[in-house]
CSV table of C-alpha atoms in Angstrom, one decimal:
chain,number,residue,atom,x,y,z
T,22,UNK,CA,14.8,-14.3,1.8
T,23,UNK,CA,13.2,-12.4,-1.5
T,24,UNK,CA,13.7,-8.5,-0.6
T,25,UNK,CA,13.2,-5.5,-1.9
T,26,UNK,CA,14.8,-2.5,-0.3
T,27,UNK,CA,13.7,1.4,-0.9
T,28,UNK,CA,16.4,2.7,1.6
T,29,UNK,CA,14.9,6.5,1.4
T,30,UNK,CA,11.6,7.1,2.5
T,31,UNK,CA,11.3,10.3,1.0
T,32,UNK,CA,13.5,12.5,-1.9
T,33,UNK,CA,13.5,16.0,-2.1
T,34,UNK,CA,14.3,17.8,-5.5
T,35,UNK,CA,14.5,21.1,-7.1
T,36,UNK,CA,12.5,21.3,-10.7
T,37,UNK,CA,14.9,21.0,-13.4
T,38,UNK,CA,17.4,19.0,-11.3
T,39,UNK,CA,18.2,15.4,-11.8
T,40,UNK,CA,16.5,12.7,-9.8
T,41,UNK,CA,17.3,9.2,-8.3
T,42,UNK,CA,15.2,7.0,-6.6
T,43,UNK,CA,16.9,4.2,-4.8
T,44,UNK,CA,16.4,0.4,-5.1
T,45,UNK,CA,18.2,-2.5,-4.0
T,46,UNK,CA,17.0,-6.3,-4.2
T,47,UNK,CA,17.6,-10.0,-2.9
T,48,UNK,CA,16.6,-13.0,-5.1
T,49,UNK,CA,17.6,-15.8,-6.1
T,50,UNK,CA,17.8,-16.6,-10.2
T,51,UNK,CA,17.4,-13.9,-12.6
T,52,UNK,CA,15.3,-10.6,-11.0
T,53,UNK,CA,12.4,-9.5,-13.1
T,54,UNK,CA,12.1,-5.9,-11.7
T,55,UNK,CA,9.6,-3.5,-12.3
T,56,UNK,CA,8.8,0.3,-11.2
T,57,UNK,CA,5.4,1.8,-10.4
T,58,UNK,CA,3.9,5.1,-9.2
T,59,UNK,CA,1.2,5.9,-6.8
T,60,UNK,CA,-0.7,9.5,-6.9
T,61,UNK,CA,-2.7,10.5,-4.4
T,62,UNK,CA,-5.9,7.9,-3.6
T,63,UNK,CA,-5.2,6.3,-6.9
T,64,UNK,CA,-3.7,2.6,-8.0
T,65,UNK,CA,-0.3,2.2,-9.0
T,66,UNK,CA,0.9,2.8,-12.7
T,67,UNK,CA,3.7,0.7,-14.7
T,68,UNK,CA,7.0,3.0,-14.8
T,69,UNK,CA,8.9,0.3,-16.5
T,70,UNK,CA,10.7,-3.1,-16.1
T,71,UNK,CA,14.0,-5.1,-16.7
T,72,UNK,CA,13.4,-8.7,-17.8
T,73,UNK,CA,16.6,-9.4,-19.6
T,74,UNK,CA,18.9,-7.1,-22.3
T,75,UNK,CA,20.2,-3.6,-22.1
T,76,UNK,CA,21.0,-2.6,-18.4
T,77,UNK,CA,19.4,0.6,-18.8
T,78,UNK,CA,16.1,0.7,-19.1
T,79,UNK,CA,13.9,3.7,-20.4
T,80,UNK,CA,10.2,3.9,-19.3
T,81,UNK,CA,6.9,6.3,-19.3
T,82,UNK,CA,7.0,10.0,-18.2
T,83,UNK,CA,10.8,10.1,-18.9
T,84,UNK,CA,12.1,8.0,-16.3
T,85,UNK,CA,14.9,5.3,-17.2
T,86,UNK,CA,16.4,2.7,-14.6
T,87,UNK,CA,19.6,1.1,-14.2
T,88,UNK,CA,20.0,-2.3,-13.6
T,89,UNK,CA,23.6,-3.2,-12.0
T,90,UNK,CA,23.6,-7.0,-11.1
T,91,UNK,CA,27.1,-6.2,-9.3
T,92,UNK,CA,25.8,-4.1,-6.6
T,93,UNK,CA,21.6,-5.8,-7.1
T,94,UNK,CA,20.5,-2.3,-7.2
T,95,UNK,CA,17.7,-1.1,-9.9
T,96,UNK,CA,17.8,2.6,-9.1
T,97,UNK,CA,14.9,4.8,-10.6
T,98,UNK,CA,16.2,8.3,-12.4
T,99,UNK,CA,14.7,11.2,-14.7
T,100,UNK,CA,17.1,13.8,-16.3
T,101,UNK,CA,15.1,16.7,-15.2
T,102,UNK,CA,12.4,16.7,-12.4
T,103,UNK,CA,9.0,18.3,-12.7
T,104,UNK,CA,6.3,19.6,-10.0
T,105,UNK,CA,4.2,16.8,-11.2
T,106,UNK,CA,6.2,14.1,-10.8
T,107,UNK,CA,5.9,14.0,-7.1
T,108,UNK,CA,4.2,11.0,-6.0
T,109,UNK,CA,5.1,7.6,-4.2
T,110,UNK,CA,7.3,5.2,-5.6
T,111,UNK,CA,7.4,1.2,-5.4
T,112,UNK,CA,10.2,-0.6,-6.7
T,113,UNK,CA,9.3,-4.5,-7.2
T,114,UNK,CA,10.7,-7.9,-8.0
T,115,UNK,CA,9.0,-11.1,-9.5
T,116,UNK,CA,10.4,-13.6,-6.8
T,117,UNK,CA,9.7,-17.1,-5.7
T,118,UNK,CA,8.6,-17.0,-1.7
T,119,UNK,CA,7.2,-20.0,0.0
T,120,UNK,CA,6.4,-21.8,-3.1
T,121,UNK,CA,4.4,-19.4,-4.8
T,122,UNK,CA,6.2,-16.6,-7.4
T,123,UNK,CA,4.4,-12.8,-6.5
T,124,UNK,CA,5.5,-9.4,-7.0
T,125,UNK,CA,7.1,-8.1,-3.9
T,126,UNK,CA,7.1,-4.2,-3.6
T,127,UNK,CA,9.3,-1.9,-1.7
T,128,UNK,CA,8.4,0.2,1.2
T,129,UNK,CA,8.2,3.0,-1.3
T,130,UNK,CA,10.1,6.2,-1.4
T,131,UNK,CA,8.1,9.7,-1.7
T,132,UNK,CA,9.6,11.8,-4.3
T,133,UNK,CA,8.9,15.9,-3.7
T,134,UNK,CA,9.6,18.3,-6.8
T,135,UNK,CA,9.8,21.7,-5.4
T,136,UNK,CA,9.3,24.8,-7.6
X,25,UNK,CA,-9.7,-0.1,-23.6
X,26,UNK,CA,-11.2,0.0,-19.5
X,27,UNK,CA,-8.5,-0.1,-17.3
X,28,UNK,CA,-9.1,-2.4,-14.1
X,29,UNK,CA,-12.2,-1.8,-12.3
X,30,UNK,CA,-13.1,-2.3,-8.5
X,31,UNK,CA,-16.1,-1.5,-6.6
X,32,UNK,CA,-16.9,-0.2,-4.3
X,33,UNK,CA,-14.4,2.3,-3.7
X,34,UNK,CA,-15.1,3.5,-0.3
X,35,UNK,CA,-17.0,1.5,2.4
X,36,UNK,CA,-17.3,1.4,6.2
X,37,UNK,CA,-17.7,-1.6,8.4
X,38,UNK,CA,-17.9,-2.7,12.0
X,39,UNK,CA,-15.6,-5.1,13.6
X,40,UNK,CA,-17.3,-8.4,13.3
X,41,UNK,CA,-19.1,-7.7,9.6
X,42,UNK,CA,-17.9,-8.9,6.7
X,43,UNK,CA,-16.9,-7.3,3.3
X,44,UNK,CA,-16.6,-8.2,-0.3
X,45,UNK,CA,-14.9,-6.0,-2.9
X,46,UNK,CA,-15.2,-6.6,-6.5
X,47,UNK,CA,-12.6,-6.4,-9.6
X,48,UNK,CA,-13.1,-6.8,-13.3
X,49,UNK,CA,-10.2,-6.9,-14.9
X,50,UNK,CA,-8.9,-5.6,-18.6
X,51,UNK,CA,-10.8,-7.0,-21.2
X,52,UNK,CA,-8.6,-10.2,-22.1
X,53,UNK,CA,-6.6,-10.2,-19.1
X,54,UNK,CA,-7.5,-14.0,-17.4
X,55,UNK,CA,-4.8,-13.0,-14.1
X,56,UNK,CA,-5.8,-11.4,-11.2
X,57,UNK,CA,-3.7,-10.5,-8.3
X,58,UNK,CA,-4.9,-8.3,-4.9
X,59,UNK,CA,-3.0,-6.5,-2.6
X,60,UNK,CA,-3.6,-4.9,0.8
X,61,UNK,CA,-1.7,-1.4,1.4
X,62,UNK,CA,-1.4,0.1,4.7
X,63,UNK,CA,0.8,2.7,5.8
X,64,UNK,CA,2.6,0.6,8.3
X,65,UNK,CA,2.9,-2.7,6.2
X,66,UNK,CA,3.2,-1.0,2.5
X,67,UNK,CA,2.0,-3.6,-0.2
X,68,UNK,CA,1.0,-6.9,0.9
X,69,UNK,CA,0.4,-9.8,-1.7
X,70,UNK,CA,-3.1,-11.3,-1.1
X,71,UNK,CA,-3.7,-13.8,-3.8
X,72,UNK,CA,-3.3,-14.5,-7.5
X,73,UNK,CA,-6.2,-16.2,-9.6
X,74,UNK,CA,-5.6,-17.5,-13.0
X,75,UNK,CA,-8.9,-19.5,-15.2
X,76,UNK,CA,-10.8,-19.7,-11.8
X,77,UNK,CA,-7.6,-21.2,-9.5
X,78,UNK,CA,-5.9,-19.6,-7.2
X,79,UNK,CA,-2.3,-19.9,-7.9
X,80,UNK,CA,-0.5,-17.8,-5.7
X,81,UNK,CA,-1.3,-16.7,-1.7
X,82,UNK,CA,0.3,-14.4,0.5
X,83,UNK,CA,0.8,-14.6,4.3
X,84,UNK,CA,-3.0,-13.4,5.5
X,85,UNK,CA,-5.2,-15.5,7.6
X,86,UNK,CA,-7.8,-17.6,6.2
X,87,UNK,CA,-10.9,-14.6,7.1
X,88,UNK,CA,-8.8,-13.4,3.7
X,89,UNK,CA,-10.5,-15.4,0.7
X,90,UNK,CA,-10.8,-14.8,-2.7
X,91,UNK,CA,-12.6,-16.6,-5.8
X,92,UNK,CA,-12.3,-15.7,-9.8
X,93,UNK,CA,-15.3,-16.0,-12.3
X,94,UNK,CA,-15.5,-17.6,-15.7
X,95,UNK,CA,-15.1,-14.4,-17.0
X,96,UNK,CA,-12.1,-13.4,-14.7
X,97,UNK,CA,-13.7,-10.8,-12.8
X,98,UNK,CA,-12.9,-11.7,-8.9
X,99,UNK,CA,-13.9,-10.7,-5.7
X,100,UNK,CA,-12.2,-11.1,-2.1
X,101,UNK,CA,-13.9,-11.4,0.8
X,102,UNK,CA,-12.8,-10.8,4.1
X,103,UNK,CA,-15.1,-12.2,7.2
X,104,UNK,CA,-14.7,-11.1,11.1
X,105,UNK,CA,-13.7,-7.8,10.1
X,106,UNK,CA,-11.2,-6.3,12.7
X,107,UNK,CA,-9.8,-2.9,12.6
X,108,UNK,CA,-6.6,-3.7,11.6
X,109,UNK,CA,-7.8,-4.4,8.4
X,110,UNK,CA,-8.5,-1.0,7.7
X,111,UNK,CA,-6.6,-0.5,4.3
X,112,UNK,CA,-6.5,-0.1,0.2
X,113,UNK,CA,-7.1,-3.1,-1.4
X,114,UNK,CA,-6.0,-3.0,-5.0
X,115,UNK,CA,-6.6,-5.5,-7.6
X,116,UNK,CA,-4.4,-5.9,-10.5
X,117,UNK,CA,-4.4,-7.8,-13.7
X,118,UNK,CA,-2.3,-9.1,-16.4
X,119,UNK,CA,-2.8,-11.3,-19.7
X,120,UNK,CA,-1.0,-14.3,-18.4
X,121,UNK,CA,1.0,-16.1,-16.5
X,122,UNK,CA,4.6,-14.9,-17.4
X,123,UNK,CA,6.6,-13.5,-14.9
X,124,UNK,CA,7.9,-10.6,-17.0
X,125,UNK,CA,4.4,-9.2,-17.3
X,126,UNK,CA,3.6,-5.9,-15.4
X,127,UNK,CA,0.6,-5.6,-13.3
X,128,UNK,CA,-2.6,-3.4,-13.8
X,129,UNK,CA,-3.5,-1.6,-11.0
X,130,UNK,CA,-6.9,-0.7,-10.8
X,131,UNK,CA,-8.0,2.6,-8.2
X,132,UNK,CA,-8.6,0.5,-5.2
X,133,UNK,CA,-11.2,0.1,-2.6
X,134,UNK,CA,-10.8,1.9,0.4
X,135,UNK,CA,-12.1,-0.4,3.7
X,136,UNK,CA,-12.8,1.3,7.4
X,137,UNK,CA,-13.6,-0.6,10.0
X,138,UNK,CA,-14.6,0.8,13.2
């Protein structure tokens, strides 16, 4: 079956720290993946995606991914955190499921910047 | 350029009523997709519309419907309204068909039912 796993529902950081938000996936054929963020009573926004090409992937806001085939993980990282990066994050794949190709999300992982 | 647009954004129904919620997409954008989020199920694929057809359809019974106009604004209905579908319903659009394609999310529209 056509998975996307967030394995952390939530991920705690100090400002100025690094941060990684985890993302594993199950497909079969070539993963398109793609990362999006959710504020508070708002839509989603594009992070960034991996179609094909470099494995590391550099997006809006600072954020980069890395796409390891090996392990079929597309983890989510930022160099240095800020306050207002805290917000909900969905890691997706393109995927064929029962016929029909759709964008299927993760359970999404809450990311808190502390001061 | 206006992002992805859905009305109404808040609304409150009965069990029983019906509902339909409204999406105009980016100007030039001809795909469609909605979603239904809920805290216990996450992101749900709804449907996909492409030049009036519906390509693509998620696991949600048929009081879920949706239908795309000529000029690719769509709307989804959802009949015999029970309160489990109490959710966010988010519409997103894209330019085409390609799979590589990220989604436009527009703000959602909020559905109560009591």
């Amino acid at each position: 079956a056509q998975s996307v796993a967030q394995p952390e529902d939530q991920v705690n950081v100090a400002e100025g720290n690094p941060l990684t938000v985890k993302c594993t996936y199950s497909v079969s054929g070539n993963p398109y993946l793609f990362w999006y963020v959710q504020y508070p009573n708002r839509g989603l926004q594009f992070l960034l995606k991996y179609i094909t090409g470099d494995n590391l992937v550099k997006g809006s806001y600072g954020f980069e991914a890395e796409f390891n085939k090996s392990q079929t993980s597309f983890h989510l990282k930022k160099p240095s955190a800020l306050v207002s990066d805290s917000a909900l994050y969905f890691c997706a794949v393109r995927a064929l499921s029962g016929g029909y190709n759709k964008l299927i999300f993760g359970a999404g992982t809450r990311l808190a910047v502390h001061p | 350029k206006a992002g992805v647009t859905q009305t109404p954004r808040y609304l409150i129904k009965t069990r029983g009523q019906q509902v339909t919620l409204s999406c105009s997409p980016i100007s030039g954008h001809r795909s469609v997709s909605w979603y239904q989020q809920t805290p216990g199920q996450g992101l749900q694929f709804l449907f996909e519309y492409f030049s009036e057809t519906q390509r693509n359809k998620g696991n949600f019974p048929g009081r879920f419907s949706g239908r795309q106009f000529s000029n690719s604004r769509s709307e989804m209905n959802v009949s015999t309204l029970e309160l489990g579908d109490s959710a966010l319903y988010l519409c997103a659009s894209t330019r085409g068909t390609t799979n590589t394609g990220e989604l436009f999310f527009g703000e959602g529209s909020r559905l109560t039912v009591l």
